[in-house]
Short mmCIF file of C-alpha atoms and ligand atoms in Angstrom, two decimals:
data_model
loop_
_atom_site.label_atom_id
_atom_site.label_comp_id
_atom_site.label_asym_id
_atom_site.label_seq_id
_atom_site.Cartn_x
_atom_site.Cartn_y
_atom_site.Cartn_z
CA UNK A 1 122.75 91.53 117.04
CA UNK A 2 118.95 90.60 117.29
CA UNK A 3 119.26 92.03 120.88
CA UNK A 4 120.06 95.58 119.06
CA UNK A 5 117.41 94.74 116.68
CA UNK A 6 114.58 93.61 119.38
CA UNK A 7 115.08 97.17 121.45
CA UNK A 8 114.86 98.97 117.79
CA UNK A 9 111.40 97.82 117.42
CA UNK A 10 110.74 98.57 120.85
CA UNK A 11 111.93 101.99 120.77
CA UNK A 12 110.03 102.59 117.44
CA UNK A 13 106.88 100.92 118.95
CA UNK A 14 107.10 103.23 121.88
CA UNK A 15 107.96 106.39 120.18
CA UNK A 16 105.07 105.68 117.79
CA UNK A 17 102.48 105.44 120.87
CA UNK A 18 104.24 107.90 122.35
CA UNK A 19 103.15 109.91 119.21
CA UNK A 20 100.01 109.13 118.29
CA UNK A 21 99.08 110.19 121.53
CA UNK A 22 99.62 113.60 121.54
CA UNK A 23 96.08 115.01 121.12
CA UNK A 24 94.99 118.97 119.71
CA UNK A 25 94.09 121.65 122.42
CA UNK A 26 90.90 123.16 122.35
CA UNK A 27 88.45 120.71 121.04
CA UNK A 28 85.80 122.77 122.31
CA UNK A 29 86.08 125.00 119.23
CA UNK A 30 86.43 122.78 116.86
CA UNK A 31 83.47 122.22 114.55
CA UNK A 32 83.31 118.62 112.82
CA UNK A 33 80.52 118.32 109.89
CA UNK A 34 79.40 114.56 109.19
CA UNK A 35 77.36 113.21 106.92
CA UNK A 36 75.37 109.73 107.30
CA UNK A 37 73.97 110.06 110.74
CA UNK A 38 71.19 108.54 110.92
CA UNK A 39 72.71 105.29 112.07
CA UNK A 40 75.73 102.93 111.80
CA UNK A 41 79.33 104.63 112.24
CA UNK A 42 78.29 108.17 111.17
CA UNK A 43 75.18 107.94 114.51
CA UNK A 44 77.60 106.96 117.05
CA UNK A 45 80.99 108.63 115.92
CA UNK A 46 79.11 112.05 116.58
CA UNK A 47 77.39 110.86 119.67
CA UNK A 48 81.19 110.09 120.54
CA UNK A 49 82.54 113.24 119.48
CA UNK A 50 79.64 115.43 121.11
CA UNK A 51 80.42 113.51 124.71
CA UNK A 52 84.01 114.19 123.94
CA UNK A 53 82.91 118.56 123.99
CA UNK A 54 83.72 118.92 119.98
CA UNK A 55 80.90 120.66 118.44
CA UNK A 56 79.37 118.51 116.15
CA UNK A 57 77.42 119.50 112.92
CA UNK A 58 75.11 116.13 111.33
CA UNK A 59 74.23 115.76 108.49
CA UNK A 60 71.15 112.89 108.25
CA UNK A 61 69.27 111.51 105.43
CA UNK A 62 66.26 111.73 107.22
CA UNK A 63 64.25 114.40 110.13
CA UNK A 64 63.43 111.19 112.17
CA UNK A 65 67.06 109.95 112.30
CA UNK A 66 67.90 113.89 112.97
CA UNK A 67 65.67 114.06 116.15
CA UNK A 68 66.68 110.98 117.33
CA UNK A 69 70.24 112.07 117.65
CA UNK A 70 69.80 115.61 119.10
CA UNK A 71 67.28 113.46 121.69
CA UNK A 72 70.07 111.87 122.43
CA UNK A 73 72.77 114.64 122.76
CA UNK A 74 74.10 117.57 124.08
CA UNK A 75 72.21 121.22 122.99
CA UNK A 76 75.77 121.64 120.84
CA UNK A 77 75.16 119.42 118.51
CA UNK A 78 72.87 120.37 115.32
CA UNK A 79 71.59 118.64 112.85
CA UNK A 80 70.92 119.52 109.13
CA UNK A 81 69.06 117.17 106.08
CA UNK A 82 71.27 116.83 103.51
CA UNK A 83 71.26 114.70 100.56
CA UNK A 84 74.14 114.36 98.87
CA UNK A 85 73.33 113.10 95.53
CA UNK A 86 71.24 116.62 95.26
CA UNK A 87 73.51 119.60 93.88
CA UNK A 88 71.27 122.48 95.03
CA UNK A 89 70.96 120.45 98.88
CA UNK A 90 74.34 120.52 98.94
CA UNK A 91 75.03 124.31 98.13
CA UNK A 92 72.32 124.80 100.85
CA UNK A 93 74.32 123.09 103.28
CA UNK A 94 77.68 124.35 102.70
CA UNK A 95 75.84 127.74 103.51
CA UNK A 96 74.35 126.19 106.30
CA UNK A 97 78.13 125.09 108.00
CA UNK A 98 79.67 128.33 107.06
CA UNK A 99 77.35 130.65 108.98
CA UNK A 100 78.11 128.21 112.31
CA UNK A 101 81.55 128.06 111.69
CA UNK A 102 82.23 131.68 110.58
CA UNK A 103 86.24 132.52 110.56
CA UNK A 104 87.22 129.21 112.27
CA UNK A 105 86.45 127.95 109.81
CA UNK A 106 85.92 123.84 109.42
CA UNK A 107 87.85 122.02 111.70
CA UNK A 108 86.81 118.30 110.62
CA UNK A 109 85.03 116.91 107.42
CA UNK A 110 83.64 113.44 107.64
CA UNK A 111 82.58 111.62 104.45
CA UNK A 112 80.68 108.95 105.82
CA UNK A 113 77.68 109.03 104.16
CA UNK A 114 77.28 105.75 101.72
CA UNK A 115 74.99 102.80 100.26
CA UNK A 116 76.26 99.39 99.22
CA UNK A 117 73.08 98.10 97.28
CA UNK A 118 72.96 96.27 94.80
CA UNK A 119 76.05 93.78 95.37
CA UNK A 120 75.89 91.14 92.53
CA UNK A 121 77.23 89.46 89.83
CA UNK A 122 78.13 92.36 87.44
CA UNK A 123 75.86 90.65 84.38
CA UNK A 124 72.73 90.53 86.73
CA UNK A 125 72.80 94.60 86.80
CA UNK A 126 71.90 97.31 84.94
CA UNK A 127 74.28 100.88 84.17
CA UNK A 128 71.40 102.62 86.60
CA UNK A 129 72.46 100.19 89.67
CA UNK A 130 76.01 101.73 88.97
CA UNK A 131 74.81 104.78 88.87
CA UNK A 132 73.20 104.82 91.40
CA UNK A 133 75.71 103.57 93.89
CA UNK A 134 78.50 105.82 92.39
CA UNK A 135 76.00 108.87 92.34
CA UNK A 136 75.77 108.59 96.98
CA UNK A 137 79.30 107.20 97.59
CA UNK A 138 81.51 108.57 94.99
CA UNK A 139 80.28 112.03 93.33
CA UNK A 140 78.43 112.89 96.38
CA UNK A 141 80.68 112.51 98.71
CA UNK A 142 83.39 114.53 95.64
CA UNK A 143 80.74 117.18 95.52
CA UNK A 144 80.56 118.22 99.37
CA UNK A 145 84.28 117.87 99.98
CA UNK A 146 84.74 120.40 96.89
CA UNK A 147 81.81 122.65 98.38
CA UNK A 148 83.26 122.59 102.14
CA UNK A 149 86.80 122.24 101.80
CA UNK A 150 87.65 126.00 101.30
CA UNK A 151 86.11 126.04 104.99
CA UNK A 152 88.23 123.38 106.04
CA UNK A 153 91.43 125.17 104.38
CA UNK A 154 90.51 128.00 106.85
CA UNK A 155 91.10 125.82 110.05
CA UNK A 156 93.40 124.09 108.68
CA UNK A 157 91.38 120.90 109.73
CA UNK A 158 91.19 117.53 108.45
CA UNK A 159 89.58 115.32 105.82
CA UNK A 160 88.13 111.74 107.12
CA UNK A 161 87.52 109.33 104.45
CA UNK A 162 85.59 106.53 105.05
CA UNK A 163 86.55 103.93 102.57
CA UNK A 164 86.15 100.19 103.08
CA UNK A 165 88.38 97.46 103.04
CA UNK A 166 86.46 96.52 99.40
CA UNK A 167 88.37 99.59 98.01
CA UNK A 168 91.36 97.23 98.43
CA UNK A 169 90.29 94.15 97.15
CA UNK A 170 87.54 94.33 95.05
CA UNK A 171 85.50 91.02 96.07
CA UNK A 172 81.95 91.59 94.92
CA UNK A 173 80.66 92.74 91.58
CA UNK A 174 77.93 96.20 91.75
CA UNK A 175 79.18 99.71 91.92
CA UNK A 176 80.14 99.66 95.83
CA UNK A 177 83.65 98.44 95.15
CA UNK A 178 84.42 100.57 92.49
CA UNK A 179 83.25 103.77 94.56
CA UNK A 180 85.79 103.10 97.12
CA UNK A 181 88.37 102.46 94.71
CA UNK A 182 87.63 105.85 93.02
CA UNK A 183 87.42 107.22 96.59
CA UNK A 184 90.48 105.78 97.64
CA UNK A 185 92.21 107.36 93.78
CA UNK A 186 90.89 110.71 94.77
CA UNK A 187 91.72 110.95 98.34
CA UNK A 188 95.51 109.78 97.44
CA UNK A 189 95.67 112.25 94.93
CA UNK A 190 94.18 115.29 97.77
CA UNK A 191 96.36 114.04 100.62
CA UNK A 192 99.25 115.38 98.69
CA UNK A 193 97.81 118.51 97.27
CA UNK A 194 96.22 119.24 100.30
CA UNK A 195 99.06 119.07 102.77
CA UNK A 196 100.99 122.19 101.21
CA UNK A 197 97.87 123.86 103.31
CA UNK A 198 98.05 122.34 106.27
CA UNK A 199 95.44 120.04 105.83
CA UNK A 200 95.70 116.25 106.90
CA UNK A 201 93.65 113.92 105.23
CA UNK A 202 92.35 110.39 106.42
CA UNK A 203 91.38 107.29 105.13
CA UNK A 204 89.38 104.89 107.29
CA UNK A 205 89.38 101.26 105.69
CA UNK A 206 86.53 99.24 107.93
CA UNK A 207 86.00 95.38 107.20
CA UNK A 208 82.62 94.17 107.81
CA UNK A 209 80.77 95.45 110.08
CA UNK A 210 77.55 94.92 110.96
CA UNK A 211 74.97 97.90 111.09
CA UNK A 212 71.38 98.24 111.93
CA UNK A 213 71.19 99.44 108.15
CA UNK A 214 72.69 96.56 106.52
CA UNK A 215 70.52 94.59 109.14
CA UNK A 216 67.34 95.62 108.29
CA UNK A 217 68.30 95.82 104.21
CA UNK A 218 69.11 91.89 104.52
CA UNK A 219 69.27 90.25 101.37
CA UNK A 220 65.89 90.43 99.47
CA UNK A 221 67.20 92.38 97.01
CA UNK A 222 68.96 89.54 95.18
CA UNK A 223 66.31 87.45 95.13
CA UNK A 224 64.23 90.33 93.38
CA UNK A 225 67.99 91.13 90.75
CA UNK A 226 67.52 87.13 90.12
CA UNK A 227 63.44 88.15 89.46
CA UNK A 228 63.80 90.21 86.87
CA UNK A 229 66.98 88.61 85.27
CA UNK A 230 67.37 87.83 81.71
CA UNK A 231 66.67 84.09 80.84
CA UNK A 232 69.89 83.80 79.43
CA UNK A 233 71.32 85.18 82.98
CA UNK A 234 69.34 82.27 84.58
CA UNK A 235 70.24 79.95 81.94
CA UNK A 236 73.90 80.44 82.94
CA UNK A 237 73.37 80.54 86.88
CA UNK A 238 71.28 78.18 87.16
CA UNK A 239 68.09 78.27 89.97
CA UNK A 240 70.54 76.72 92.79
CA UNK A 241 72.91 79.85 92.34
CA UNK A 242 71.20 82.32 94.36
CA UNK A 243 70.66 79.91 97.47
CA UNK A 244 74.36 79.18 97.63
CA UNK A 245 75.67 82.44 96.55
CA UNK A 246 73.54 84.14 99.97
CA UNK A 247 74.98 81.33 101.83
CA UNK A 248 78.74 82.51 101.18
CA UNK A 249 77.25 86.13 101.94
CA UNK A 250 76.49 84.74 105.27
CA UNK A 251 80.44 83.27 105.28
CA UNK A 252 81.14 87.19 104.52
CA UNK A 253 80.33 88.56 108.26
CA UNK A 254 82.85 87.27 110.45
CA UNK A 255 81.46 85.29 112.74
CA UNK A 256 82.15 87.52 115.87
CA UNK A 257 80.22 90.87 115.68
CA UNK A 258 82.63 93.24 115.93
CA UNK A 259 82.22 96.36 117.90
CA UNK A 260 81.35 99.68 115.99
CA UNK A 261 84.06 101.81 118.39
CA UNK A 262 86.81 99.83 116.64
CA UNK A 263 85.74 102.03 113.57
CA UNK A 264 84.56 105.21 115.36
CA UNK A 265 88.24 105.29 117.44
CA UNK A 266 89.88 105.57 114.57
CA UNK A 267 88.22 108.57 113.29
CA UNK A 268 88.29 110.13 116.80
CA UNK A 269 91.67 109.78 116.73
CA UNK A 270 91.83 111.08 113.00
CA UNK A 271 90.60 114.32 114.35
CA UNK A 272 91.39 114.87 117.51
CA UNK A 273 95.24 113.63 117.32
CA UNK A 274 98.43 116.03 116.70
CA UNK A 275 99.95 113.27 114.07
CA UNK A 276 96.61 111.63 112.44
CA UNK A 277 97.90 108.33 110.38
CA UNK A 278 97.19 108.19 106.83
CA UNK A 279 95.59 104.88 106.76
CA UNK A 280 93.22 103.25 109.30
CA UNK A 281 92.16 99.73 109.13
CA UNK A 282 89.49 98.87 111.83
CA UNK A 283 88.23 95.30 112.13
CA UNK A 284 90.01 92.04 112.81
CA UNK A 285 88.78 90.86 109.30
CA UNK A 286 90.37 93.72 107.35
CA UNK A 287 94.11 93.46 109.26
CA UNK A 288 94.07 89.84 109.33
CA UNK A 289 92.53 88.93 106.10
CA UNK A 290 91.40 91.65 103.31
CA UNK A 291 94.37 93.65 103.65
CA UNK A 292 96.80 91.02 103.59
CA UNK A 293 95.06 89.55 100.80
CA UNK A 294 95.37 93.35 98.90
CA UNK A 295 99.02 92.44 98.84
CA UNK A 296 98.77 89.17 97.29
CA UNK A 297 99.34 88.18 93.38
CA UNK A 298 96.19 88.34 92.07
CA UNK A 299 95.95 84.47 90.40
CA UNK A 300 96.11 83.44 94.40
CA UNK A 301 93.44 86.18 95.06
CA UNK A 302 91.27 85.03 92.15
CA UNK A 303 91.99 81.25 93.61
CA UNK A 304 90.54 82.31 96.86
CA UNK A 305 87.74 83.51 95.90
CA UNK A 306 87.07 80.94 92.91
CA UNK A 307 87.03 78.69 95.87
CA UNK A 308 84.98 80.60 97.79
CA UNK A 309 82.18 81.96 95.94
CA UNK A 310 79.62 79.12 93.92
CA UNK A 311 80.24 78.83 90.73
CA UNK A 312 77.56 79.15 87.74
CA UNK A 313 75.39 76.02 86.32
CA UNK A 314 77.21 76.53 83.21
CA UNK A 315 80.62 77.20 84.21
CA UNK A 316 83.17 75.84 82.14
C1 LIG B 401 70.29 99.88 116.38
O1 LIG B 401 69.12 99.22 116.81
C2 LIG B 401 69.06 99.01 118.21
C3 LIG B 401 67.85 98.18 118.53
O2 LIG B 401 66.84 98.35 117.61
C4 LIG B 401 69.04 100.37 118.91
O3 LIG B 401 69.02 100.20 120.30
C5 LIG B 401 70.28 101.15 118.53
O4 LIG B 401 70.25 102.43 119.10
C6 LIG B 401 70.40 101.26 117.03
N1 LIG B 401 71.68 101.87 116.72
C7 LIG B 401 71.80 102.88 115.89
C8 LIG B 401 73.17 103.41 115.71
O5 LIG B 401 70.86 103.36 115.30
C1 LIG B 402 62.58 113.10 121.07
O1 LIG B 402 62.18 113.64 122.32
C2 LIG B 402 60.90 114.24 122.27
C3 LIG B 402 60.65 114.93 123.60
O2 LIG B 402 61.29 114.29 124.64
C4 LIG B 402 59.88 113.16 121.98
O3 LIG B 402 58.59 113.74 121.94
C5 LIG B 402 60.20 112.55 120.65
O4 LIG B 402 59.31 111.46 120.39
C6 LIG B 402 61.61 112.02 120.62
N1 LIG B 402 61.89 111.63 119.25
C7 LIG B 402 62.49 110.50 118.92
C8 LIG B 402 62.62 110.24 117.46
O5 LIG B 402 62.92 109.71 119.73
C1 LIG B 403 67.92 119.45 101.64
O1 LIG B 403 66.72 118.92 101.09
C2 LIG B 403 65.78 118.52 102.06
C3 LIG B 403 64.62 117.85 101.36
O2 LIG B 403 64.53 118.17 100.03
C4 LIG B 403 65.34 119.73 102.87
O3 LIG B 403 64.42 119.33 103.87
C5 LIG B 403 66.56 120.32 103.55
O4 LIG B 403 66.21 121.47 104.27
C6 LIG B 403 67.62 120.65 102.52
N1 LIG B 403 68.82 121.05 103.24
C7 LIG B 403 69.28 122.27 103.23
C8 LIG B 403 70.50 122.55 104.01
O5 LIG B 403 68.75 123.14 102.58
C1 LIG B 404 87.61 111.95 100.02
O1 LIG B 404 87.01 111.24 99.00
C2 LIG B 404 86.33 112.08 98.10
C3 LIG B 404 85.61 111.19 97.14
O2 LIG B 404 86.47 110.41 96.42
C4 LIG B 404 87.29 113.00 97.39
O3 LIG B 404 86.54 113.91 96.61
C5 LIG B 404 88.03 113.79 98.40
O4 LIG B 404 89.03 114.51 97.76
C6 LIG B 404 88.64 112.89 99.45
N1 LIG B 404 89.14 113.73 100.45
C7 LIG B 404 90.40 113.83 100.67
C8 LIG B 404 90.79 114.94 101.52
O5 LIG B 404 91.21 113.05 100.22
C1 LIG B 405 82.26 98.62 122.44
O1 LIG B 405 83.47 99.16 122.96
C2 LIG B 405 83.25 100.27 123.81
C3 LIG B 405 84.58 100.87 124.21
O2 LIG B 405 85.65 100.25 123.65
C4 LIG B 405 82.46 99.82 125.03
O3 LIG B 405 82.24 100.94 125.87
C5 LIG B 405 81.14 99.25 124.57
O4 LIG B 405 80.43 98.77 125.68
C6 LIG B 405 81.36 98.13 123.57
N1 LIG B 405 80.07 97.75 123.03
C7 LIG B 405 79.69 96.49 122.91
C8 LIG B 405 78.35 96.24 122.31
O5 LIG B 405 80.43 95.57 123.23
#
């Protein structure tokens, strides 16, 4: 009886890599627009993709980050300035893609682009830290899919997410978590409209990795939220607070660095593969711990992290 069973999982196991290997012809003509190049995932994924002969269209915040990347790749690859968060920018741009990708259309659609500052206690921010977290990683990122996905309906392409583990279990106060749940809501929602047209659609779920933008953005910023904090905030907190909240920041990062192709792999494979998964969940951390934890009760998930986190001067 387990023997049955053992070969079942086999033969499933096999049949799935089997699968997921089949990979789309003609990636030569495929044109995949992604936005957030100018470093971290979004930089290398379409340094990957250009090496791999798709022709890739990147979108960067900034001209510098844009001539670093064409110095650095093939004469197929161009780049365009976008920001996201600017309506008129992003009209501009969908023009932009459409006259390179005339009747093919759009074969791939990266949403990449995204800012996590400020992360803190809810009651140190202000509605304009939402907002202004929600305006880049949520209505941006709603805006250009809108704007480009007729293009992408043409090829009958695909839709990459990328999400975060923190759209599963919301761990940090600030509007970062709550833009990947609301990205996770819509994308759910689109996967199923979407694939009466042939579209697939994507979701990559990274844990923490560790980019040359979160690098040099470090952790200053709290100590200027704690700054300008109300005295009744510091009252509550207390002046030890902020030291030993950054510590269990620190605790945060695995303590491995984990490689960025983990990440970029999966959204290779999201667009280059026959039978793309719905879900990918890159990094140790987010299969071994934040997605597990996702599936929890959430009085042990609230123990974790009540154990985990310092608690206020004044806590009860
Ligand atoms: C990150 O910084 C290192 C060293 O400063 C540099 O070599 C590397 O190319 C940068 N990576 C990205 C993706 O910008
Ligand atoms: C790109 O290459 C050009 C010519 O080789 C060089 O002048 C320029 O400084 C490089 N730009 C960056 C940002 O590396
Ligand atoms: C977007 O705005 C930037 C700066 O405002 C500009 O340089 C860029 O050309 C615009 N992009 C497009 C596609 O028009
Ligand atoms: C990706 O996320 C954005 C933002 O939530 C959403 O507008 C879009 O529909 C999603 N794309 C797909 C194909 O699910
Ligand atoms: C990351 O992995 C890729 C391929 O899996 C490898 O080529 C690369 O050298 C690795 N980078 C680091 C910094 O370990």
């Amino acid at each position: 009886m387990s023997l049955y069973l053992v070969v079942l999982v086999v033969l499933y196991c096999l049949l799935r890599w089997y699968r997921e290997r089949q990979v789309i012809s003609h990636l030569q003509d495929k044109f995949v627009f992604i936005t957030g190049c100018d470093s971290g995932l979004g930089n290398q994924l379409a340094r990957q993709l250009d090496l791999r002969g798709l022709r890739v269209l990147a979108a960067c915040l900034t001209e510098q980050g844009a001539e670093q990347l064409r110095n650095q790749t093939s004469d197929s690859l161009q780049t365009v300035i976008l920001d996201v968060t600017k309506i008129e920018n992003v009209t501009a741009t969908t023009s932009w893609v459409k006259e390179r990708v005339g009747d093919r259309g759009l074969w791939g659609l990266v949403n990449n682009a995204g800012i996590c500052r400020p992360m803190a206690p809810n009651e140190w921010l202000t509605k304009q830290d939402f907002v202004k977290v929600l305006d880049v990683n949520l209505l941006g990122v709603i805006d250009l899919t809108l704007s480009l996905l007729p293009l992408v309906q043409k090829a009958r392409g695909r839709v990459v997410n990328v999400s975060s583990v923190m759209g599963r279990v919301s761990i940090q106060g600030g509007g970062y978590c709550i833009s990947k749940y609301g990205v996770e809501a819509f994308s759910d929602s689109l996967r199923r409209e979407l694939s009466y047209f042939g579209v697939k659609v994507a979701m990559i779920e990274p844990g923490y990795f560790v980019t040359n933008m979160t690098r040099a953005e470090g952790s200053g910023y709290l100590q200027a939220l704690w700054n300008q904090a109300s005295p009744e905030v510091k009252e509550l907190y207390g002046e030890n607070f902020l030291a030993d909240f950054l510590k269990s920041l620190n605790l945060l990062k695995p303590p491995w660095t984990q490689n960025l192709s983990l990440a970029t792999d999966c959204m290779e494979h999201a667009l280059t593969a026959c039978h793309p998964r719905t879900r990918y969940s890159p990094g140790w951390d987010a299969k071994f711990i934040y997605l597990p934890m996702s599936y929890l009760p959430s009085f042990l998930v609230d123990l974790m992290m009540y154990w985990y986190y310092p608690k206020p001067a004044k806590a009860l």
